[in-house]
XYZ file of C-alpha atoms in Angstrom:
730
model
C 33.413 -50.123 -5.379
C 31.415 -49.388 -2.229
C 32.572 -45.758 -2.299
C 31.511 -45.443 -5.929
C 28.123 -46.975 -5.111
C 27.662 -44.569 -2.175
C 28.592 -41.663 -4.432
C 26.040 -42.700 -7.040
C 23.432 -43.210 -4.331
C 24.083 -39.722 -2.960
C 23.777 -38.224 -6.440
C 20.509 -40.089 -6.964
C 19.119 -38.779 -3.663
C 20.141 -35.204 -4.513
C 18.560 -35.540 -7.972
C 15.384 -37.052 -6.537
C 15.023 -34.344 -3.884
C 15.731 -31.629 -6.461
C 13.222 -33.117 -8.908
C 10.615 -33.502 -6.173
C 11.166 -29.894 -5.057
C 10.954 -28.611 -8.649
C 7.760 -30.594 -9.258
C 6.276 -29.205 -6.025
C 7.118 -25.655 -7.095
C 5.541 -26.210 -10.505
C 2.346 -27.534 -8.968
C 2.088 -24.822 -6.311
C 2.674 -21.836 -8.571
C 0.886 -22.599 -11.838
C -2.271 -20.722 -10.816
C -3.064 -17.164 -9.685
C -6.007 -17.695 -7.352
C -4.829 -15.365 -4.555
C -3.880 -11.684 -4.448
C -0.166 -11.630 -5.315
C -0.333 -15.138 -6.797
C -0.100 -17.253 -3.659
C -0.445 -16.728 0.072
C 3.335 -16.588 0.478
C 3.295 -13.323 -1.547
C 6.044 -14.466 -3.938
C 4.557 -13.050 -7.173
C 5.951 -16.171 -8.840
C 4.586 -18.308 -11.687
C 5.954 -21.711 -12.663
C 4.506 -21.413 -16.183
C 7.049 -21.741 -19.002
C 5.151 -21.429 -22.298
C 6.236 -17.784 -22.565
C 10.005 -17.586 -22.181
C 13.022 -15.508 -23.153
C 12.998 -16.888 -26.698
C 9.397 -16.015 -27.608
C 8.277 -13.220 -25.278
C 8.704 -10.760 -28.128
C 5.791 -12.460 -29.885
C 3.260 -11.581 -27.168
C 0.144 -9.912 -28.485
C -3.155 -8.728 -27.065
C -5.419 -11.731 -26.422
C -8.355 -9.707 -25.138
C -9.227 -6.310 -23.711
C -12.069 -5.585 -21.297
C -13.386 -2.093 -20.593
C -15.310 -1.487 -17.369
C -16.840 1.732 -18.680
C -16.664 3.684 -15.426
C -13.418 5.659 -15.449
C -13.747 9.386 -14.886
C -12.343 11.847 -17.365
C -8.973 13.365 -16.514
C -6.993 11.679 -13.740
C -9.550 11.237 -10.972
C -9.984 7.433 -10.938
C -7.528 4.534 -10.733
C -7.330 0.739 -10.880
C -4.717 -0.816 -8.596
C -6.187 -4.309 -8.729
C -4.239 -7.552 -9.060
C -6.883 -9.921 -10.489
C -7.344 -13.507 -9.367
C -8.237 -16.413 -11.646
C -10.162 -19.408 -10.310
C -11.504 -22.262 -12.453
C -11.117 -20.225 -15.628
C -12.872 -17.153 -14.208
C -11.099 -13.842 -13.652
C -12.312 -11.671 -10.746
C -11.325 -8.005 -10.576
C -12.470 -4.494 -9.675
C -13.415 -1.455 -11.712
C -12.355 2.167 -11.055
C -15.617 2.736 -9.176
C -15.387 -0.471 -7.161
C -17.689 -2.705 -9.149
C -16.663 -6.344 -8.857
C -16.869 -8.329 -12.084
C -16.213 -11.853 -13.348
C -14.846 -12.609 -16.831
C -14.059 -15.661 -18.875
C -10.289 -15.578 -18.342
C -9.572 -16.945 -21.833
C -11.694 -14.468 -23.795
C -12.425 -11.517 -21.513
C -16.157 -12.086 -21.988
C -18.177 -10.708 -19.094
C -19.994 -13.210 -16.857
C -21.464 -10.801 -14.320
C -20.962 -7.413 -12.636
C -21.823 -6.422 -9.061
C -22.426 -2.742 -8.341
C -22.081 -1.887 -4.624
C -24.594 0.951 -4.999
C -27.177 -1.717 -4.234
C -26.014 -1.664 -0.600
C -27.357 1.861 -0.179
C -30.773 0.362 -0.801
C -30.200 -2.636 1.452
C -28.782 -0.734 4.432
C -31.278 2.028 5.106
C -29.225 3.172 8.104
C -26.219 3.998 5.941
C -25.389 7.725 6.191
C -24.137 7.820 2.606
C -26.480 8.896 -0.134
C -23.779 8.749 -2.780
C -22.712 5.430 -4.287
C -20.296 3.470 -2.144
C -18.016 3.420 -5.178
C -17.191 6.970 -4.172
C -15.044 5.851 -1.317
C -11.945 3.781 -1.973
C -9.540 2.109 -4.365
C -9.366 -1.676 -4.221
C -6.341 -3.857 -4.978
C -8.105 -7.202 -5.189
C -10.554 -9.754 -3.844
C -10.479 -12.923 -1.723
C -11.938 -16.280 -2.794
C -13.170 -19.169 -0.637
C -14.851 -22.468 -1.403
C -15.894 -25.479 0.611
C -14.669 -27.618 -2.285
C -18.227 -28.332 -3.342
C -20.974 -25.907 -4.314
C -20.300 -23.015 -1.938
C -18.009 -20.531 -3.718
C -17.583 -16.993 -2.362
C -15.713 -13.802 -3.198
C -15.085 -11.075 -0.632
C -14.070 -7.461 -1.097
C -14.476 -4.052 0.513
C -16.382 -1.126 -0.972
C -16.519 1.921 1.258
C -16.681 0.694 4.833
C -18.509 -2.504 3.868
C -16.908 -5.943 3.664
C -19.128 -7.692 1.100
C -19.714 -11.393 0.398
C -20.870 -12.525 -3.059
C -21.687 -15.809 -4.738
C -18.690 -16.404 -7.003
C -20.822 -18.060 -9.688
C -23.563 -15.446 -9.926
C -22.286 -12.235 -8.357
C -25.335 -12.135 -6.095
C -25.082 -11.081 -2.445
C -25.029 -13.985 0.019
C -27.495 -12.481 2.488
C -26.723 -14.989 5.268
C -23.257 -13.453 5.670
C -23.099 -10.657 8.235
C -26.065 -8.320 7.890
C -27.712 -8.949 4.521
C -24.404 -9.913 2.952
C -22.055 -7.322 4.353
C -20.210 -6.211 7.496
C -19.677 -2.642 8.613
C -15.949 -2.390 9.369
C -16.671 0.233 12.031
C -18.151 -2.533 14.188
C -16.167 -4.761 16.512
C -13.169 -2.506 17.175
C -13.990 -2.074 20.858
C -14.421 1.692 20.582
C -17.107 3.959 19.209
C -15.687 4.946 15.824
C -18.843 5.272 13.701
C -17.857 8.809 12.781
C -14.313 7.800 11.771
C -13.012 6.801 8.343
C -12.385 3.117 7.707
C -12.139 0.935 4.624
C -9.784 -1.698 3.212
C -7.728 -1.232 0.057
C -6.129 -4.684 0.099
C -7.998 -8.002 0.243
C -7.920 -10.170 3.335
C -6.261 -13.574 3.502
C -8.208 -16.846 3.874
C -7.167 -19.401 6.492
C -9.497 -22.416 6.612
C -12.912 -20.884 7.371
C -11.538 -17.495 8.465
C -11.131 -14.284 6.501
C -8.378 -12.244 8.176
C -8.664 -8.511 7.486
C -6.641 -5.345 7.873
C -7.921 -1.852 7.145
C -7.129 1.579 5.863
C -7.914 4.366 8.322
C -7.178 8.073 8.511
C -3.661 9.287 9.268
C -4.589 12.316 11.361
C -5.509 12.488 15.032
C -9.072 11.300 14.322
C -7.881 7.906 13.025
C -9.706 4.756 14.082
C -7.556 1.966 15.558
C -6.122 -0.429 12.985
C -6.738 -3.673 14.878
C -6.546 -6.956 12.919
C -9.737 -9.014 12.794
C -10.833 -12.436 11.574
C -14.343 -13.268 10.395
C -16.096 -16.567 9.809
C -16.482 -16.908 6.033
C -19.930 -18.476 6.371
C -21.622 -16.301 8.988
C -19.511 -13.152 8.994
C -19.177 -13.363 12.778
C -16.006 -11.800 14.135
C -13.891 -14.629 15.555
C -10.869 -12.814 16.957
C -9.160 -9.449 17.195
C -5.521 -8.483 17.688
C -5.004 -5.037 19.186
C -2.286 -3.255 17.226
C -2.496 -0.522 19.868
C -2.163 -2.618 23.040
C -4.625 -2.326 25.890
C -3.935 -2.635 29.645
C -2.432 -6.008 30.495
C -1.322 -6.696 26.923
C 2.233 -6.915 25.645
C 3.342 -3.559 24.297
C 1.067 -1.466 26.502
C 4.120 -0.124 28.349
C 5.652 1.182 25.098
C 3.368 4.225 25.472
C 4.239 6.717 28.210
C 0.606 7.829 28.461
C -1.310 4.858 29.839
C -4.630 6.230 28.569
C -3.411 6.740 25.021
C -4.872 3.450 23.752
C -8.385 4.793 24.285
C -7.781 7.688 21.896
C -5.027 6.890 19.411
C -5.615 5.342 16.023
C -3.965 3.729 13.002
C -1.109 1.170 13.476
C -3.111 -0.522 10.752
C -2.426 -3.154 8.134
C -3.290 -1.568 4.790
C -0.631 -3.395 2.786
C -1.922 -6.983 2.944
C -0.663 -10.104 4.711
C 1.067 -13.366 3.911
C 0.194 -16.776 5.305
C 2.122 -19.941 6.121
C -0.812 -22.357 5.947
C 1.212 -25.377 7.076
C 2.312 -23.651 10.269
C -0.931 -21.699 10.662
C 0.888 -18.359 10.967
C -0.259 -15.107 9.379
C 2.355 -12.372 8.951
C 1.046 -8.829 9.332
C 2.996 -5.676 8.393
C 1.706 -2.549 10.128
C 1.824 1.224 9.745
C 2.545 4.096 12.080
C 0.316 5.434 14.855
C -1.500 8.644 13.910
C -0.733 11.504 13.616
C 2.048 10.580 11.195
C 4.468 13.447 11.799
C 4.022 14.536 15.416
C 4.333 12.051 18.260
C 3.954 14.258 21.314
C 0.602 12.642 22.118
C 2.030 9.111 21.750
C 5.455 9.196 23.403
C 7.290 5.886 23.497
C 8.220 3.243 20.932
C 4.544 2.643 19.997
C 4.023 -1.089 19.552
C 2.669 -2.608 17.365
C 3.195 0.173 14.864
C 5.728 -0.340 12.041
C 6.066 -4.010 12.926
C 6.082 -7.369 11.276
C 3.733 -9.315 13.565
C 3.395 -13.095 13.385
C -0.024 -14.223 14.630
C -1.608 -17.603 15.182
C -4.040 -17.549 12.257
C -6.637 -19.567 14.156
C -6.723 -17.429 17.313
C -5.030 -14.098 16.621
C -2.516 -14.677 19.408
C 0.863 -13.034 18.943
C 3.743 -15.427 18.247
C 6.495 -12.851 17.629
C 7.019 -9.341 16.355
C 9.811 -7.095 15.147
C 9.566 -3.307 15.032
C 11.295 -1.761 12.014
C 10.897 1.889 13.121
C 10.567 3.148 16.695
C 8.207 6.053 17.374
C 7.644 6.662 13.675
C 7.615 10.352 12.677
C 8.095 9.851 8.920
C 5.090 7.789 7.735
C 7.324 4.719 7.399
C 4.432 2.239 7.231
C 5.485 -1.208 6.093
C 4.155 -1.032 2.536
C 3.609 -4.610 1.399
C 3.065 -8.150 2.635
C 6.323 -9.956 3.496
C 7.509 -12.752 1.227
C 7.739 -16.230 2.757
C 10.912 -17.630 1.250
C 13.428 -20.360 1.963
C 16.992 -19.051 1.878
C 20.389 -20.640 2.372
C 22.795 -19.476 5.073
C 25.942 -21.354 6.049
C 24.794 -24.177 3.747
C 21.571 -24.551 5.737
C 18.035 -23.950 4.489
C 16.061 -21.443 6.554
C 12.361 -20.693 6.202
C 12.349 -16.912 6.264
C 10.135 -13.850 6.308
C 11.395 -11.181 3.884
C 10.088 -7.650 4.525
C 10.954 -4.684 2.319
C 10.423 -1.093 3.491
C 9.736 2.356 2.106
C 13.276 3.295 3.169
C 14.823 0.673 0.882
C 15.742 -1.830 3.605
C 15.239 -5.596 3.435
C 14.703 -7.347 6.780
C 15.099 -11.140 7.010
C 13.583 -13.073 9.932
C 13.382 -16.705 10.959
C 9.790 -17.611 10.220
C 9.075 -19.435 13.480
C 10.999 -17.318 16.001
C 11.213 -13.864 14.434
C 14.928 -13.725 15.138
C 16.808 -11.708 12.501
C 18.721 -14.089 10.244
C 21.468 -11.512 9.861
C 22.346 -8.875 12.482
C 20.155 -5.809 12.829
C 22.045 -2.928 14.439
C 20.408 -0.319 16.667
C 22.179 2.848 15.550
C 22.155 6.290 17.119
C 20.056 8.754 15.121
C 19.344 12.501 15.463
C 17.033 13.324 18.367
C 16.948 17.134 18.409
C 13.395 18.295 17.729
C 12.167 21.866 17.783
C 8.590 20.635 18.230
C 7.547 20.989 21.850
C 6.574 17.738 23.509
C 8.305 15.572 20.910
C 10.814 12.871 21.920
C 12.310 11.044 18.923
C 13.729 7.596 19.558
C 17.499 7.765 20.169
C 18.125 4.650 18.041
C 16.637 2.964 15.005
C 17.151 -0.565 13.572
C 19.390 -0.932 10.507
C 19.651 -4.340 8.807
C 23.201 -5.285 7.870
C 22.197 -7.683 5.084
C 21.396 -7.140 2.290
C 22.346 -3.551 1.518
C 19.544 -1.018 0.821
C 18.026 -1.246 -2.655
C 17.412 2.534 -2.851
C 19.405 5.668 -2.072
C 18.625 7.010 1.391
C 20.518 10.298 1.769
C 20.312 13.436 -0.386
C 23.319 15.745 -0.377
C 24.481 18.474 -2.732
C 26.412 16.028 -4.909
C 23.201 14.084 -5.543
C 21.256 17.011 -7.027
C 19.812 16.873 -10.531
C 22.348 18.385 -12.940
C 20.369 17.666 -16.109
C 18.516 20.965 -15.812
C 19.579 24.526 -16.597
C 22.140 26.192 -14.355
C 19.538 28.585 -12.927
C 17.304 25.651 -12.057
C 20.232 23.770 -10.519
C 21.204 26.798 -8.434
C 17.601 27.025 -7.236
C 17.482 23.448 -5.909
C 20.969 23.824 -4.465
C 19.878 26.905 -2.509
C 16.693 25.234 -1.341
C 18.505 22.075 -0.232
C 20.821 24.199 1.932
C 17.763 25.419 3.870
C 16.430 21.920 4.644
C 17.476 19.257 7.127
C 19.166 16.448 5.212
C 21.955 13.883 5.542
C 20.138 11.290 7.696
C 16.974 9.312 6.930
C 15.864 9.750 10.550
C 16.172 13.528 10.850
C 13.097 14.584 12.873
C 10.345 16.640 11.204
C 11.083 20.356 11.342
C 9.655 23.786 10.625
C 12.394 24.624 8.118
C 11.703 21.421 6.188
C 13.143 17.896 6.431
C 14.130 15.902 3.357
C 12.353 12.531 3.177
C 14.368 10.287 0.858
C 13.505 7.911 -0.585
C 10.091 9.521 -0.458
C 6.840 8.987 1.358
C 5.930 6.531 -1.425
C 9.178 4.550 -1.247
C 11.649 2.987 -1.935
C 9.455 -0.053 -1.845
C 5.704 0.370 -2.112
C 2.431 -1.567 -2.076
C 3.106 -3.400 -5.354
C 5.634 -5.531 -3.494
C 8.617 -7.516 -4.826
C 8.754 -10.847 -6.653
C 10.788 -13.840 -5.486
C 12.080 -16.808 -7.475
C 12.153 -19.896 -5.204
C 14.364 -21.777 -7.680
C 17.217 -19.245 -7.455
C 16.723 -17.318 -4.208
C 16.622 -14.006 -6.087
C 14.254 -11.210 -5.117
C 13.207 -8.570 -7.652
C 12.140 -5.245 -6.188
C 11.114 -2.058 -7.951
C 11.741 1.245 -6.204
C 10.993 4.939 -6.531
C 13.676 7.472 -5.604
C 11.866 10.785 -5.196
C 12.825 13.294 -2.484
C 9.981 14.940 -0.583
C 9.968 17.840 1.873
C 8.224 17.536 5.240
C 7.544 20.936 6.779
C 5.774 21.388 10.112
C 3.743 24.429 11.142
C 1.993 25.550 14.312
C -1.729 24.890 14.585
C -3.488 28.037 15.675
C -6.339 27.020 17.928
C -7.603 30.577 18.061
C -11.324 29.921 17.881
C -13.086 33.258 18.337
C -16.506 33.999 19.733
C -17.523 36.229 16.831
C -16.224 34.293 13.838
C -17.839 34.420 10.438
C -18.294 31.282 8.353
C -15.302 32.359 6.242
C -13.047 32.837 9.277
C -14.126 29.548 10.817
C -13.750 27.763 7.486
C -10.176 29.011 7.070
C -9.338 27.993 10.640
C -10.790 24.497 10.173
C -8.972 24.079 6.863
C -5.625 25.003 8.398
C -6.220 22.612 11.268
C -7.586 19.657 9.331
C -6.934 19.856 5.594
C -3.621 21.652 5.174
C -1.547 18.506 5.818
C -2.749 17.060 2.521
C -3.767 19.982 0.319
C -1.242 22.581 1.514
C -1.594 26.169 2.786
C -2.416 27.484 -0.699
C -4.831 24.621 -1.454
C -2.694 23.605 -4.421
C -2.358 19.950 -3.391
C 0.702 17.754 -3.847
C 1.620 14.127 -4.421
C -1.566 12.036 -4.531
C -3.645 14.883 -3.119
C -5.393 17.126 -5.666
C -5.557 20.902 -5.842
C -8.688 22.476 -4.372
C -8.379 25.588 -6.521
C -11.637 26.047 -8.484
C -13.072 22.904 -6.898
C -16.413 24.776 -6.795
C -16.706 24.024 -10.515
C -16.953 20.322 -9.641
C -18.810 20.333 -6.314
C -21.831 22.191 -5.034
C -22.480 22.419 -1.310
C -24.595 19.243 -1.023
C -22.087 17.131 -2.937
C -19.250 18.669 -0.916
C -21.048 17.804 2.329
C -21.378 14.202 1.133
C -17.686 14.196 0.198
C -16.785 15.190 3.759
C -19.113 12.495 5.096
C -17.767 9.669 2.935
C -14.252 10.519 1.793
C -12.850 9.709 -1.620
C -9.778 7.694 -2.667
C -6.919 9.034 -0.472
C -9.234 11.418 1.386
C -10.761 10.052 4.627
C -14.237 10.919 5.857
C -14.670 13.867 8.230
C -17.733 12.903 10.205
C -16.297 14.500 13.332
C -17.307 17.842 11.780
C -20.693 19.173 12.839
C -23.150 20.401 10.195
C -22.210 23.974 11.114
C -18.510 23.244 10.666
C -19.109 21.558 7.310
C -21.014 24.592 6.084
C -18.237 26.894 7.277
C -15.461 24.967 5.575
C -17.580 24.719 2.408
C -18.009 28.484 2.394
C -14.214 28.832 2.332
C -13.205 26.049 -0.062
C -16.128 26.490 -2.485
C -16.083 30.285 -2.145
C -19.803 30.454 -1.295
C -19.947 34.205 -0.833
C -23.512 34.453 0.457
C -22.551 32.242 3.423
C -19.146 33.703 4.215
C -20.395 36.656 6.253
C -22.827 34.595 8.346
C -22.074 34.330 12.049
C -20.487 31.008 12.962
C -21.943 29.351 16.043
C -19.451 26.841 17.342
C -20.937 23.451 18.254
C -20.812 22.311 21.835
C -18.223 19.530 21.938
C -16.381 17.664 24.623
C -12.764 18.637 24.142
C -10.481 15.686 23.408
C -6.867 16.712 24.098
C -5.626 13.876 21.872
C -7.250 15.574 18.882
C -5.876 18.978 19.800
C -2.447 18.758 18.175
C -0.075 21.734 18.365
C 1.474 21.028 14.943
C 0.528 19.863 11.491
C 2.379 19.667 8.173
C 2.105 21.773 5.036
C 1.308 18.739 2.923
C 3.031 16.060 0.860
C 5.432 18.136 -1.202
C 7.882 16.639 -3.677
C 11.293 18.290 -4.007
C 11.211 19.223 -7.705
C 13.149 21.365 -10.135
C 11.493 24.320 -11.853
C 10.901 22.020 -14.812
C 8.974 19.564 -12.641
C 11.619 16.814 -12.479
C 12.859 15.231 -9.229
C 15.592 17.334 -7.621
C 17.844 14.270 -7.389
C 19.913 12.805 -10.214
C 18.352 9.859 -12.051
C 17.506 7.079 -11.852
C 14.082 7.948 -10.410
C 12.764 4.412 -10.791
C 14.718 1.167 -10.566
C 14.319 -2.605 -10.742
C 16.892 -4.573 -8.757
C 17.652 -8.298 -8.579
C 19.222 -9.364 -5.273
C 20.368 -12.874 -4.349
C 19.172 -13.370 -0.776
C 21.571 -16.277 -0.281
C 24.701 -14.272 -1.064
C 23.685 -10.600 -0.570
C 24.874 -9.858 -4.091
C 23.094 -7.462 -6.421
C 22.729 -9.645 -9.509
C 21.683 -6.704 -11.669
C 20.036 -3.322 -11.416
C 18.212 -1.465 -14.179
C 16.433 1.833 -14.616
C 12.657 1.443 -14.857
C 10.555 3.733 -17.046
C 11.128 6.850 -19.104
C 10.089 10.448 -19.535
C 9.445 10.612 -23.315
C 11.089 14.025 -23.729
C 14.216 12.853 -21.892
C 14.294 9.537 -23.734
C 14.332 11.506 -27.003
C 17.575 13.095 -25.749
C 19.082 9.708 -24.938
C 18.460 10.000 -21.170
C 17.071 6.848 -19.547
C 15.762 8.406 -16.319
C 13.242 6.031 -14.794
C 9.923 7.188 -13.311
C 8.054 6.893 -10.055
C 6.317 3.528 -10.095
C 3.329 1.882 -8.411
C 2.560 -1.824 -8.701
C 4.936 -4.765 -8.521
C 6.691 -7.343 -10.727
C 5.989 -10.995 -11.473
C 8.798 -13.531 -12.014
C 8.255 -16.704 -14.035
C 9.954 -20.052 -14.552
C 10.172 -19.031 -18.214
C 13.026 -16.726 -17.259
C 11.068 -13.477 -17.255
C 10.219 -10.489 -15.107
C 6.945 -8.792 -16.094
C 6.236 -5.313 -14.743
C 4.180 -2.248 -15.701
C 4.034 0.288 -12.804
C 5.617 3.268 -14.623
C 3.993 6.541 -15.664
C 4.906 6.046 -19.343
C 2.048 3.563 -19.947
C 4.304 0.613 -20.783
C 4.391 -2.992 -19.686
C 7.804 -4.641 -19.977
C 9.503 -8.018 -19.817
C 13.093 -8.386 -18.624
C 15.402 -11.379 -18.670
C 15.400 -12.369 -15.010
C 19.039 -13.530 -15.127
C 20.591 -10.511 -16.846
C 18.088 -7.648 -16.593
C 18.011 -7.268 -20.388
C 14.817 -5.656 -21.699
C 13.205 -8.211 -24.024
C 9.734 -6.809 -24.738
C 7.524 -3.838 -24.073
C 3.996 -2.888 -25.102
C 1.958 0.276 -24.973
C -1.050 0.205 -22.632
C -4.270 2.242 -22.991
C -3.405 3.879 -19.627
C -0.598 3.460 -17.133
C -0.640 0.101 -15.366
C -0.280 1.120 -11.724
C -0.931 -2.430 -10.555
C 0.740 -5.845 -10.343
C 0.178 -8.187 -13.318
C -1.223 -11.707 -12.995
C 0.101 -14.716 -14.921
C -2.230 -17.672 -15.396
C -2.971 -20.736 -17.485
C -6.160 -21.708 -19.341
C -6.147 -25.063 -21.136
C -2.379 -25.057 -21.482
C -2.171 -21.480 -22.749
C -0.293 -18.864 -20.697
C -1.771 -15.379 -20.221
C -0.472 -12.137 -18.735
C -3.077 -9.584 -17.592
C -2.662 -6.051 -16.261
C -5.101 -3.407 -14.978
C -4.688 -0.147 -16.904
C -6.235 2.437 -14.604
C -3.781 5.342 -14.757
C -4.847 8.306 -12.624
C -1.647 8.660 -10.578
C 1.267 10.982 -11.379
C -1.074 13.205 -13.423
C -1.693 10.478 -15.990
C -5.062 9.987 -17.659
C -7.511 7.598 -16.013
C -8.288 4.323 -17.744
C -10.919 1.604 -17.419
C -9.279 -1.392 -19.119
C -7.830 -4.783 -18.337
C -5.530 -6.045 -21.086
C -4.471 -9.691 -21.442
C -1.494 -10.815 -23.548
C -0.668 -14.272 -24.919
C 1.370 -15.882 -27.677
C -0.359 -16.154 -31.052
C -2.135 -19.397 -31.798
C 0.092 -21.990 -33.409
C -0.632 -22.583 -37.071
């Protein structure tokens, strides 16, 4: 009898704990008031009104058009909206911040950052600040009473607005904004800096990363925290360590910290508020593809760094790539999950990578939960001064969620024989077979590509099952290095100087023939869009992926304009080189020929499909629960070929049993059964939804909203946010 009583008591305790846990999950994840849903970056909603039985009934609830998309494919929206107290906050293609009634899509107010050009008379820009960057979201703070604030970055300004009115709070920073150039400890006023991803709020601190250039002129990517009331900088963590700091000895050149840049957090952060720990994923040190000026392992580049959120002090770190030569920035905030190992619950940090790896760390100590092996990798480099790391870390659990090696047997055989023979011949001329083959002059295959594997959309995680859902792109790219000819002549013309400056500074993105590649546009016939004044302002401010080039003198800007814009009356003028102090750290011997995808003659990826995938992985067991192809090329779909597409933006998982994701180039948003991977619903969007959806509740009604900005992968630009809901009950 006693044994039976104990058994019943144990069952009651288990049921009570389970019920309490489930209730806690439901309460914590029913809103979407933070970028990515919650500060643990789970992309999870506990809402259940929309489920596997009725998702097919979803219909458009409202549609809001911002009205400021460019024609063609020149603008984007990558924003994941937040919803607070029934108000939706989001960004337009040209970086206006707006507030809508989240139930109807009715506009409450719009803030145009052009106003800052009138407030800050010292600003060098004469073009609207909307010209400068793409934003993925905003941050919200309240004192719980009347003070409600939203923060976001337009250009190089971190801006603070009244959440109720959209008016600038002038007591924050300088007249309501902070110049992100300030407070880095170095003079970087002439360097490019912005922030694509919103900061994370911890108590009265706004913790910010940044996006900086990726060439030798990059500003340092240090992490900073600001007081949400005053805008005063409260702490800074040096991602490129200074003398006396941990990691300083991971650079052979002890003066490098004064010159090198990047190692930035552009992908966002996650926060354990209970423990007061912010988890920061970082990128590589610039220049991306040549490390001869930054020999060593290069902390804190390519790291997950756990910081005390109150002070910025390092708690632990783990470096996922040593001496990065492949642009292997950590692309998204890590998920803070609780997993089960050996029947024990472990609070974990889950970090995906562009390479398709998943790293799992103990949240408090940073110790890998499963072994990470340091494996020997190729070290032979033909680039003088380069010293690749002899080993790189490989997680043993779980297995990669994307293919990592491209060999002849992996080539696309859906194309004609002549096209297949072409890619076969080209592959034989490239370095391939190892994801850590060093950059080379003959060309090195980067697979999965520069844009993943995993990317900035980030995965979703279901805390009730321990399953992570991650979308991936599998596109091979070719990295080709060339010599930089520093043959500045005393009698150069503007045309000669312009060509030289282009090959030194611009070729890595736009290519030797100025045809562009990847996210970087062609410059052929760009003189039809820009005149010299507008081009000069473009160089001064940057645009989308393009950083600013304020290190150019006026004479150099005119010279490069004469070449790119084909200004014939200037091309024969004598170029007078500006007097500059030579910085050897900017004088790189090599650059790349640009971001070039490995494509067939028809324009398809040179690898066999699938080119986009969605994978469900149980983090407790390492099992792939299911894997599906994500997206379609219409002409291939008509032939019965489900190929997948490159994808940008992440999924959302719900307690209703669903995975919602857009992300693909075919302008669809889809719902999958989270248990089986079965496609249950899809809808056509006005433009591709290269963003992560948000799921939220208004008065008991569940909504799904997605930004439809297009603009990537040669798709048309859009200006809409579309919300879906079930039809009203009759």
